[in-house]
PDB file of C-alpha atoms in Angstrom:
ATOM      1  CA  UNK I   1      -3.481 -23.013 -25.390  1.00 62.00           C
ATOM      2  CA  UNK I   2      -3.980 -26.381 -23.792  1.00 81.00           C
ATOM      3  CA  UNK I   3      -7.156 -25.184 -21.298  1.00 85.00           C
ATOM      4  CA  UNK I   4      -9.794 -22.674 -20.601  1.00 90.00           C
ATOM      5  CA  UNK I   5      -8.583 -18.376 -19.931  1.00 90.00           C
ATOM      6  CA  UNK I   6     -10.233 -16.582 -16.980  1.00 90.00           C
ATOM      7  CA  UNK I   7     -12.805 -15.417 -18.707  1.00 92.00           C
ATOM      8  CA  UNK I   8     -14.341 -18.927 -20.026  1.00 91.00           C
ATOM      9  CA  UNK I   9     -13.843 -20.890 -16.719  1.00 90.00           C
ATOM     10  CA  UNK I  10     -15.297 -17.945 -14.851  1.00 91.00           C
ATOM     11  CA  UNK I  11     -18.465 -18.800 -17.331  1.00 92.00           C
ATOM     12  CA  UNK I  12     -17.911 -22.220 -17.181  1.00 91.00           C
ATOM     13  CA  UNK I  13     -17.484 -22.348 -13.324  1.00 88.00           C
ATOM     14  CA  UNK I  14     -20.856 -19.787 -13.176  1.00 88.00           C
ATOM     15  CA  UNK I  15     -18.237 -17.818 -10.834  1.00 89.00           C
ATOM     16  CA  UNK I  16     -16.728 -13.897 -11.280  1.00 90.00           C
ATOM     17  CA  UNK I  17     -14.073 -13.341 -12.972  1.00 91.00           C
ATOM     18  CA  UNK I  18     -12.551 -11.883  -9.394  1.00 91.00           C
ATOM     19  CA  UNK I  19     -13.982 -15.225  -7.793  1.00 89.00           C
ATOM     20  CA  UNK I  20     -11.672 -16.640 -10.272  1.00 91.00           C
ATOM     21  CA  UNK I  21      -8.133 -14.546  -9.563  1.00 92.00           C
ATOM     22  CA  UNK I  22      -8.957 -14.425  -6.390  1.00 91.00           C
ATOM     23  CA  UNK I  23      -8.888 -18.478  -6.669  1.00 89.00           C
ATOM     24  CA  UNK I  24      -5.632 -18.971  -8.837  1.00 90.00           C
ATOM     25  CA  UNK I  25      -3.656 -16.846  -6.522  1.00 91.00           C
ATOM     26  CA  UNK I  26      -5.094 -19.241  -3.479  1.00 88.00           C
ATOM     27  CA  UNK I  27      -3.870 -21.983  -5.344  1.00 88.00           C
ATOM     28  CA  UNK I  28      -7.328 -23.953  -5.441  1.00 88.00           C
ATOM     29  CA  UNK I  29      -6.954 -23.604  -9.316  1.00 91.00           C
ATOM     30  CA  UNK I  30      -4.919 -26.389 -11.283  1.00 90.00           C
ATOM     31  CA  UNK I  31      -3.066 -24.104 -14.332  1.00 91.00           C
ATOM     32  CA  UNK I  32      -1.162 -25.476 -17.247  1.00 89.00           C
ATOM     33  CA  UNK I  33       2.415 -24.146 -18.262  1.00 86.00           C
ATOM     34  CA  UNK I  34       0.753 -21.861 -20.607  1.00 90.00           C
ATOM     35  CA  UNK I  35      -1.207 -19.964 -17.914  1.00 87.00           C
ATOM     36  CA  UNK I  36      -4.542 -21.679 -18.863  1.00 91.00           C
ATOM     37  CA  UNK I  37      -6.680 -23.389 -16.258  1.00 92.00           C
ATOM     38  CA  UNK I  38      -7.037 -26.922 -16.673  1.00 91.00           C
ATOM     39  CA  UNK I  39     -10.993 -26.874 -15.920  1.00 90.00           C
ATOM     40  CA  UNK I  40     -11.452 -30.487 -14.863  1.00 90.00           C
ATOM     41  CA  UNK I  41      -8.718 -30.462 -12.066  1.00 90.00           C
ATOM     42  CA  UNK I  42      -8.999 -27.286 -10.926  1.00 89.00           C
ATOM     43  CA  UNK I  43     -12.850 -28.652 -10.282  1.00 89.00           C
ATOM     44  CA  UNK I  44     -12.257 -31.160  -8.244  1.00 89.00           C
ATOM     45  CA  UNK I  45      -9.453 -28.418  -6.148  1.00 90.00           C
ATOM     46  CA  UNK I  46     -11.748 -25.732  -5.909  1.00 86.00           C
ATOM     47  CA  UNK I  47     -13.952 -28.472  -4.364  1.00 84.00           C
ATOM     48  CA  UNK I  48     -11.809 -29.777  -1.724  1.00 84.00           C
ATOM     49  CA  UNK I  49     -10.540 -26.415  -0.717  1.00 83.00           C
ATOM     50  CA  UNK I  50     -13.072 -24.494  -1.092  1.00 76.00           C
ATOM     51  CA  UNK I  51     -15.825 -23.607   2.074  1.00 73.00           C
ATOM     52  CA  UNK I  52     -19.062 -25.275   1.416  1.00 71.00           C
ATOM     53  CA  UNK I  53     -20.302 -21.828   2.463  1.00 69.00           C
ATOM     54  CA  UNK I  54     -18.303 -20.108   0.344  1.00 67.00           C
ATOM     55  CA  UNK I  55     -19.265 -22.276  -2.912  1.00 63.00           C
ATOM     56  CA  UNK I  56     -23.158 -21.600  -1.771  1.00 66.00           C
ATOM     57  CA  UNK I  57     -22.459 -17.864  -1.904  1.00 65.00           C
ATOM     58  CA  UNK I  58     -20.310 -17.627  -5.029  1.00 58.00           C
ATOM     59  CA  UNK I  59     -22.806 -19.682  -7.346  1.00 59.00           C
ATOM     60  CA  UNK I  60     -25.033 -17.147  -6.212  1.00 60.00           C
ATOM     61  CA  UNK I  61     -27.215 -20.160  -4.364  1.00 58.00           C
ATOM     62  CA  UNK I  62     -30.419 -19.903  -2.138  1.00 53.00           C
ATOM     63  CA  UNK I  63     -30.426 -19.441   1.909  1.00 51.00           C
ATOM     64  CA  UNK I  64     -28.805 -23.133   2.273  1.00 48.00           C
ATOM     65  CA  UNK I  65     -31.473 -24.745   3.778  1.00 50.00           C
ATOM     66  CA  UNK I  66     -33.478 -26.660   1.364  1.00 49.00           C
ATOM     67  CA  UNK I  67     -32.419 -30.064   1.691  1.00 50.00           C
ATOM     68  CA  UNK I  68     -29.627 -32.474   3.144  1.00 52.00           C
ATOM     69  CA  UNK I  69     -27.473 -32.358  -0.033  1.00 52.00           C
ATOM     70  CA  UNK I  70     -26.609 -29.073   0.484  1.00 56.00           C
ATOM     71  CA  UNK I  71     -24.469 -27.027   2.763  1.00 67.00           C
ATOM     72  CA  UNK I  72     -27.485 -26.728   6.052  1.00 78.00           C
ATOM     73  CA  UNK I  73     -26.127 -29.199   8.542  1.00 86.00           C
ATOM     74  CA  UNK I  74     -22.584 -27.631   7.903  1.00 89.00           C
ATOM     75  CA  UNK I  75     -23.873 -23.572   8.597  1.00 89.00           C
ATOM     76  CA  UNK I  76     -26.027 -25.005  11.401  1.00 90.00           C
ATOM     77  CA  UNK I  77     -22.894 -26.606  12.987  1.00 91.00           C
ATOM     78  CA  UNK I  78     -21.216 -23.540  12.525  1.00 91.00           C
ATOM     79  CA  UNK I  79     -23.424 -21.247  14.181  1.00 93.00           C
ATOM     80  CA  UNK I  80     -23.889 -23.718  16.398  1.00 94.00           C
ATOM     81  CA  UNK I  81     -20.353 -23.499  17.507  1.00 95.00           C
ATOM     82  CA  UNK I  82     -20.435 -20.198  17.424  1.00 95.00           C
ATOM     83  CA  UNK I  83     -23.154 -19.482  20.136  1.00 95.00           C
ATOM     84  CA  UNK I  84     -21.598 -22.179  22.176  1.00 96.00           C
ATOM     85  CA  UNK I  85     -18.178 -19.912  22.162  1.00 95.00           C
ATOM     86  CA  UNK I  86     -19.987 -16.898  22.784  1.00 95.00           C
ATOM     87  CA  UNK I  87     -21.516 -18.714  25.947  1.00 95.00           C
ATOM     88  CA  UNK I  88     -18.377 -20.050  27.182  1.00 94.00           C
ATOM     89  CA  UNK I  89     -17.017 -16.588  26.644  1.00 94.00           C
ATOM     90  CA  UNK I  90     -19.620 -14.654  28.842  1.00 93.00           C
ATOM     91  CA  UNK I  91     -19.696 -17.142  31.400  1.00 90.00           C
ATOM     92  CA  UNK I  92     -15.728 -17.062  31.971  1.00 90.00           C
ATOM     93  CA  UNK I  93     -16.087 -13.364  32.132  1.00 91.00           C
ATOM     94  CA  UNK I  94     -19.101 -13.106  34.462  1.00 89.00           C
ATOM     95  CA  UNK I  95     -16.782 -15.818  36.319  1.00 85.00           C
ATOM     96  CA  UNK I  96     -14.148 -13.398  36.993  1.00 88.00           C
ATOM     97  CA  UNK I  97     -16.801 -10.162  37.673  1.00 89.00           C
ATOM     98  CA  UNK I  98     -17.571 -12.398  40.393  1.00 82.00           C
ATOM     99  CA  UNK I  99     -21.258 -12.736  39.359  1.00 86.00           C
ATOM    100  CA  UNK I 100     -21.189 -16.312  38.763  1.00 84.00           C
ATOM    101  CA  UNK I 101     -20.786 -18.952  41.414  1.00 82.00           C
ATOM    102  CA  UNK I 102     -20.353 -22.645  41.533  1.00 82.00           C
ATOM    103  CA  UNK I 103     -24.095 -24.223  41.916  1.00 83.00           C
ATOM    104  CA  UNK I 104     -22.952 -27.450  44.010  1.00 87.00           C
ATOM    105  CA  UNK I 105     -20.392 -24.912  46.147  1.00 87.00           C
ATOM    106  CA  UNK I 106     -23.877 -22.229  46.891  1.00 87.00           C
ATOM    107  CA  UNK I 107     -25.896 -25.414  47.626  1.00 87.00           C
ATOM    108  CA  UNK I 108     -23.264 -26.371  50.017  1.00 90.00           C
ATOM    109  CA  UNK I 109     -22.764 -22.816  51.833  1.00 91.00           C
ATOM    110  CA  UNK I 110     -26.969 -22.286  51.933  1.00 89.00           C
ATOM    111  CA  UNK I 111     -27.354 -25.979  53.824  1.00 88.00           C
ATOM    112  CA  UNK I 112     -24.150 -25.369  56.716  1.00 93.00           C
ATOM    113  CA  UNK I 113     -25.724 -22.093  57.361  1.00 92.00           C
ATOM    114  CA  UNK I 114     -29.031 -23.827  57.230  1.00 89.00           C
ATOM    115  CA  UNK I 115     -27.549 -26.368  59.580  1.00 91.00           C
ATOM    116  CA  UNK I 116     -25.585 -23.892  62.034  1.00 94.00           C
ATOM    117  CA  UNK I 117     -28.666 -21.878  62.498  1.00 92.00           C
ATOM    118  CA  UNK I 118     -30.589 -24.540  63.603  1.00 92.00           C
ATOM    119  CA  UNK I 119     -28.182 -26.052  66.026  1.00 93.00           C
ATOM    120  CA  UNK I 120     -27.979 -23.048  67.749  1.00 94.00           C
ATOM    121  CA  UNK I 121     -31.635 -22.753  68.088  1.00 94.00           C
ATOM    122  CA  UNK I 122     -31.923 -26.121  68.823  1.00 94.00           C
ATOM    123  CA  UNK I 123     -29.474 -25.540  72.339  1.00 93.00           C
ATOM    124  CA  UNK I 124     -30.580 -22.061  72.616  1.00 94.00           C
ATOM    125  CA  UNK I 125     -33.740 -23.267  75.764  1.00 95.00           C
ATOM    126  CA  UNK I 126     -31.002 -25.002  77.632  1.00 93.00           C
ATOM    127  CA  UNK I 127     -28.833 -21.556  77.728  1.00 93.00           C
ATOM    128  CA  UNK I 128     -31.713 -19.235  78.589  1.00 94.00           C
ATOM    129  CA  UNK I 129     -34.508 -21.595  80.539  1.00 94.00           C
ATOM    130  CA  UNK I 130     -32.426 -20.638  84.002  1.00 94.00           C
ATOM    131  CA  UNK I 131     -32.374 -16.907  83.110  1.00 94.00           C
ATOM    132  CA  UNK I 132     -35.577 -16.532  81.825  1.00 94.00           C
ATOM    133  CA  UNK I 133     -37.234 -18.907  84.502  1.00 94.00           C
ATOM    134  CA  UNK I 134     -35.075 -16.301  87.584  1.00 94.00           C
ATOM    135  CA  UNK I 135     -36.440 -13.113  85.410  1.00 94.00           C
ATOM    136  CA  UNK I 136     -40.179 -14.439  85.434  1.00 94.00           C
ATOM    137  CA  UNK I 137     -40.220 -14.957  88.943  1.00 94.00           C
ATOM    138  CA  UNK I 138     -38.265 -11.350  89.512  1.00 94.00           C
ATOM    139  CA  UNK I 139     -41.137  -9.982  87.536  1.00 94.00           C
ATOM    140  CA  UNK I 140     -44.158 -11.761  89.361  1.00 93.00           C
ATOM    141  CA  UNK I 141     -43.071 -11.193  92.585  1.00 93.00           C
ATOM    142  CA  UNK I 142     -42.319  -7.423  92.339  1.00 93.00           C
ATOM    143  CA  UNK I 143     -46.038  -7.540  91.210  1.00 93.00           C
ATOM    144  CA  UNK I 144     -47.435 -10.152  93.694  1.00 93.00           C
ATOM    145  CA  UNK I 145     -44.991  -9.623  96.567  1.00 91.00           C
ATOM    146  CA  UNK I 146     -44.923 -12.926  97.506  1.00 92.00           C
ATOM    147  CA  UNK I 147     -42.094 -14.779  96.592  1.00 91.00           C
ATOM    148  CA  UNK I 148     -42.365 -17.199  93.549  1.00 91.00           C
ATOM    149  CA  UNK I 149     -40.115 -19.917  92.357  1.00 92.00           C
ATOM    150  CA  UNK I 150     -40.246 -21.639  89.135  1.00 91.00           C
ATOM    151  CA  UNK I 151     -38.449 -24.326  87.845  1.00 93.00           C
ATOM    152  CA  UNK I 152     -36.207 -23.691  84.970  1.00 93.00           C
ATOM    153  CA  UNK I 153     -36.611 -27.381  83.499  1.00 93.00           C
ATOM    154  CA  UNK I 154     -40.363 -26.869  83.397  1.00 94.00           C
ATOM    155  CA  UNK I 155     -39.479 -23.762  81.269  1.00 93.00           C
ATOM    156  CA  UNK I 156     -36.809 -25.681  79.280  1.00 94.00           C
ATOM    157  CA  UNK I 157     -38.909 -28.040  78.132  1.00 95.00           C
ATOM    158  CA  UNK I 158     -41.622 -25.843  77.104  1.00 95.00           C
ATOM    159  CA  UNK I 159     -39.158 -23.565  75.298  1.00 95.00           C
ATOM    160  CA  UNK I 160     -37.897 -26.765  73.402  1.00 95.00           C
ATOM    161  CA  UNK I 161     -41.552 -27.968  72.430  1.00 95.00           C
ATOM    162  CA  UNK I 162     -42.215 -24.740  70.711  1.00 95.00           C
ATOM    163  CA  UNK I 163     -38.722 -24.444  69.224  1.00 94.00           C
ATOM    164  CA  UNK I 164     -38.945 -27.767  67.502  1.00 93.00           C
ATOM    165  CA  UNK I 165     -42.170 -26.422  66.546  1.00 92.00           C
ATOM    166  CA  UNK I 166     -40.936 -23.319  64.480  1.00 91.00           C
ATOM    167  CA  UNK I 167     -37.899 -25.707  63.634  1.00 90.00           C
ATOM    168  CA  UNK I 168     -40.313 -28.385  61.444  1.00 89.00           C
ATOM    169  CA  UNK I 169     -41.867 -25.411  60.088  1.00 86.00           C
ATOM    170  CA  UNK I 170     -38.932 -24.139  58.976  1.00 85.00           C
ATOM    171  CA  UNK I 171     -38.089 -27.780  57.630  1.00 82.00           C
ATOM    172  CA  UNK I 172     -40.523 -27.194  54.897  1.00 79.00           C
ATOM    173  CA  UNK I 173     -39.281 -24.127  53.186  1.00 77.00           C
ATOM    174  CA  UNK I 174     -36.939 -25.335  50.500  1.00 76.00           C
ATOM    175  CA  UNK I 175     -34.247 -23.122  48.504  1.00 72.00           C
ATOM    176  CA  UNK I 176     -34.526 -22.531  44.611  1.00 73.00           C
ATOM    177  CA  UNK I 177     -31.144 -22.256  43.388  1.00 71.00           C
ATOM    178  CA  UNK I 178     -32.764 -22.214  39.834  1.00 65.00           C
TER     179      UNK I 178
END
Protein backbone atom coordinates (compact mmCIF):
# COMPACT_ATOMS: atom_id res chain seq x y z
CA UNK A 1 0.00 0.00 0.00
CA UNK A 2 1.67 3.08 -1.37
CA UNK A 3 -0.62 5.82 0.87
CA UNK A 4 -2.86 6.36 3.78
CA UNK A 5 -6.70 4.01 4.03
CA UNK A 6 -9.84 5.98 5.01
CA UNK A 7 -9.52 5.51 8.27
CA UNK A 8 -5.86 7.17 8.81
CA UNK A 9 -6.41 10.21 6.46
CA UNK A 10 -9.79 10.74 8.08
CA UNK A 11 -7.39 11.07 11.40
CA UNK A 12 -4.84 12.64 9.65
CA UNK A 13 -7.16 15.16 7.82
CA UNK A 14 -9.05 15.67 11.57
CA UNK A 15 -12.20 14.95 9.17
CA UNK A 16 -15.08 11.87 9.45
CA UNK A 17 -14.63 9.06 7.99
CA UNK A 18 -18.08 10.02 5.89
CA UNK A 19 -16.38 13.56 5.33
CA UNK A 20 -13.87 11.39 3.75
CA UNK A 21 -16.16 9.01 1.21
CA UNK A 22 -18.18 11.56 0.79
CA UNK A 23 -14.84 13.40 -0.62
CA UNK A 24 -13.31 10.49 -2.79
CA UNK A 25 -16.52 10.01 -4.57
CA UNK A 26 -16.45 14.07 -5.32
CA UNK A 27 -13.23 13.55 -6.67
CA UNK A 28 -11.42 16.25 -4.37
CA UNK A 29 -9.31 13.20 -3.14
CA UNK A 30 -6.03 12.22 -5.16
CA UNK A 31 -6.04 8.00 -4.81
CA UNK A 32 -3.27 5.71 -5.87
CA UNK A 33 -3.90 2.51 -8.09
CA UNK A 34 -4.13 0.56 -4.98
CA UNK A 35 -7.16 2.46 -3.61
CA UNK A 36 -5.03 4.38 -1.01
CA UNK A 37 -5.18 8.15 -0.75
CA UNK A 38 -2.14 9.85 -1.56
CA UNK A 39 -2.41 12.36 1.58
CA UNK A 40 -0.21 15.17 0.29
CA UNK A 41 -2.13 15.70 -3.08
CA UNK A 42 -5.31 15.01 -2.12
CA UNK A 43 -4.40 18.12 0.46
CA UNK A 44 -3.75 20.51 -1.70
CA UNK A 45 -7.36 19.13 -3.89
CA UNK A 46 -9.47 19.09 -1.05
CA UNK A 47 -8.15 22.68 -0.70
CA UNK A 48 -8.90 24.09 -3.98
CA UNK A 49 -12.23 22.42 -4.24
CA UNK A 50 -13.35 22.47 -1.24
CA UNK A 51 -15.84 25.61 0.28
CA UNK A 52 -13.93 27.66 2.70
CA UNK A 53 -17.20 27.26 4.62
CA UNK A 54 -17.35 23.89 4.30
CA UNK A 55 -13.57 23.24 5.54
CA UNK A 56 -14.57 25.67 8.71
CA UNK A 57 -17.45 23.31 9.50
CA UNK A 58 -15.83 19.93 8.89
CA UNK A 59 -12.63 20.65 11.14
CA UNK A 60 -15.18 21.28 13.54
CA UNK A 61 -13.84 25.21 13.66
CA UNK A 62 -15.23 28.25 15.68
CA UNK A 63 -18.11 30.82 14.36
CA UNK A 64 -15.54 32.13 11.51
CA UNK A 65 -15.06 35.36 12.67
CA UNK A 66 -11.94 35.68 14.59
CA UNK A 67 -9.55 37.11 12.34
CA UNK A 68 -8.74 37.92 8.55
CA UNK A 69 -6.98 34.56 7.91
CA UNK A 70 -9.92 32.80 8.16
CA UNK A 71 -13.07 32.25 6.22
CA UNK A 72 -15.16 35.91 7.70
CA UNK A 73 -14.86 38.20 4.74
CA UNK A 74 -15.90 35.15 2.49
CA UNK A 75 -19.43 34.22 4.80
CA UNK A 76 -19.92 37.99 5.10
CA UNK A 77 -19.84 38.31 1.26
CA UNK A 78 -22.05 35.57 1.09
CA UNK A 79 -24.74 36.67 3.20
CA UNK A 80 -24.16 39.70 1.89
CA UNK A 81 -25.23 38.55 -1.47
CA UNK A 82 -27.75 36.85 -0.18
CA UNK A 83 -29.83 39.75 1.41
CA UNK A 84 -29.08 41.75 -1.64
CA UNK A 85 -31.06 38.84 -3.76
CA UNK A 86 -33.69 38.65 -1.36
CA UNK A 87 -34.14 42.55 -1.86
CA UNK A 88 -34.05 42.48 -5.48
CA UNK A 89 -36.51 39.65 -5.21
CA UNK A 90 -39.23 41.51 -3.09
CA UNK A 91 -38.86 44.59 -4.86
CA UNK A 92 -39.52 42.92 -8.45
CA UNK A 93 -42.49 41.33 -6.87
CA UNK A 94 -43.96 44.35 -5.05
CA UNK A 95 -43.13 45.84 -8.69
CA UNK A 96 -45.60 43.72 -10.33
CA UNK A 97 -48.39 43.90 -7.15
CA UNK A 98 -48.28 47.31 -8.29
CA UNK A 99 -47.15 48.65 -4.87
CA UNK A 100 -43.99 50.03 -5.99
CA UNK A 101 -43.60 53.01 -8.26
CA UNK A 102 -40.81 54.75 -10.00
CA UNK A 103 -39.59 57.73 -7.49
CA UNK A 104 -38.44 60.24 -10.40
CA UNK A 105 -41.91 59.12 -12.47
CA UNK A 106 -44.25 60.05 -8.79
CA UNK A 107 -42.10 63.21 -8.47
CA UNK A 108 -42.99 64.01 -11.95
CA UNK A 109 -46.93 63.20 -11.78
CA UNK A 110 -47.15 65.14 -8.01
CA UNK A 111 -45.42 68.53 -9.70
CA UNK A 112 -47.88 68.59 -13.30
CA UNK A 113 -50.75 68.17 -11.01
CA UNK A 114 -49.11 70.65 -8.74
CA UNK A 115 -48.67 72.82 -11.79
CA UNK A 116 -52.25 72.25 -13.49
CA UNK A 117 -53.93 73.12 -10.30
CA UNK A 118 -52.42 76.22 -10.01
CA UNK A 119 -52.88 77.44 -13.51
CA UNK A 120 -56.31 77.00 -13.24
CA UNK A 121 -56.53 78.95 -10.12
CA UNK A 122 -54.34 81.32 -11.35
CA UNK A 123 -57.13 82.21 -14.53
CA UNK A 124 -59.95 81.19 -12.44
CA UNK A 125 -60.77 85.60 -11.32
CA UNK A 126 -60.74 86.38 -14.98
CA UNK A 127 -63.62 83.58 -15.64
CA UNK A 128 -65.80 84.46 -12.65
CA UNK A 129 -64.99 88.44 -11.82
CA UNK A 130 -68.02 89.29 -14.53
CA UNK A 131 -70.38 86.74 -12.91
CA UNK A 132 -69.68 87.29 -9.56
CA UNK A 133 -69.39 91.20 -9.97
CA UNK A 134 -73.47 90.91 -12.02
CA UNK A 135 -74.53 88.47 -8.91
CA UNK A 136 -73.28 91.07 -6.18
CA UNK A 137 -75.05 93.78 -7.62
CA UNK A 138 -78.34 91.34 -8.22
CA UNK A 139 -78.01 90.74 -4.53
CA UNK A 140 -77.57 94.45 -3.25
CA UNK A 141 -80.08 95.84 -5.17
CA UNK A 142 -82.92 93.36 -4.37
CA UNK A 143 -81.90 94.54 -0.80
CA UNK A 144 -81.32 98.30 -1.46
CA UNK A 145 -83.67 98.77 -4.42
CA UNK A 146 -81.67 101.08 -6.01
CA UNK A 147 -79.83 99.95 -8.76
CA UNK A 148 -76.03 99.21 -8.28
CA UNK A 149 -73.30 98.63 -10.75
CA UNK A 150 -69.95 97.34 -10.07
CA UNK A 151 -67.16 96.90 -12.10
CA UNK A 152 -66.00 93.45 -12.74
CA UNK A 153 -62.18 94.52 -13.17
CA UNK A 154 -62.29 96.10 -9.73
CA UNK A 155 -63.45 92.59 -8.59
CA UNK A 156 -60.88 90.83 -10.84
CA UNK A 157 -58.20 92.31 -9.47
CA UNK A 158 -59.11 91.86 -5.97
CA UNK A 159 -59.92 88.19 -6.61
CA UNK A 160 -56.32 87.87 -8.14
CA UNK A 161 -54.55 89.67 -5.08
CA UNK A 162 -55.97 87.17 -2.72
CA UNK A 163 -55.49 84.21 -5.06
CA UNK A 164 -51.81 84.83 -5.43
CA UNK A 165 -52.07 85.13 -1.83
CA UNK A 166 -53.29 81.48 -1.01
CA UNK A 167 -51.08 80.57 -4.17
CA UNK A 168 -47.48 81.65 -2.25
CA UNK A 169 -48.87 79.98 0.65
CA UNK A 170 -49.35 77.07 -1.00
CA UNK A 171 -45.72 77.56 -2.54
CA UNK A 172 -44.33 76.61 0.76
CA UNK A 173 -45.74 73.23 1.43
CA UNK A 174 -43.27 70.79 -0.03
CA UNK A 175 -43.93 66.91 -0.81
CA UNK A 176 -41.95 64.05 1.07
CA UNK A 177 -41.62 61.34 -1.28
CA UNK A 178 -39.34 59.69 1.43
Amino acid sequence: MEGMSEREYSVYSGLSRGAIQKARKAGRLVVYGDGSINAAASDVRRAEMTDPDQQRRSTGGDSGFSGPADSSSYLKARTALTVYQAQERQLAIQKKKGTLVDRARAETLVFRLARQERDVWVTWPSRVAALMAADVAAEVEKQSGEPVIIEAAILQRVLETHVRAQLDALADLRVSLG
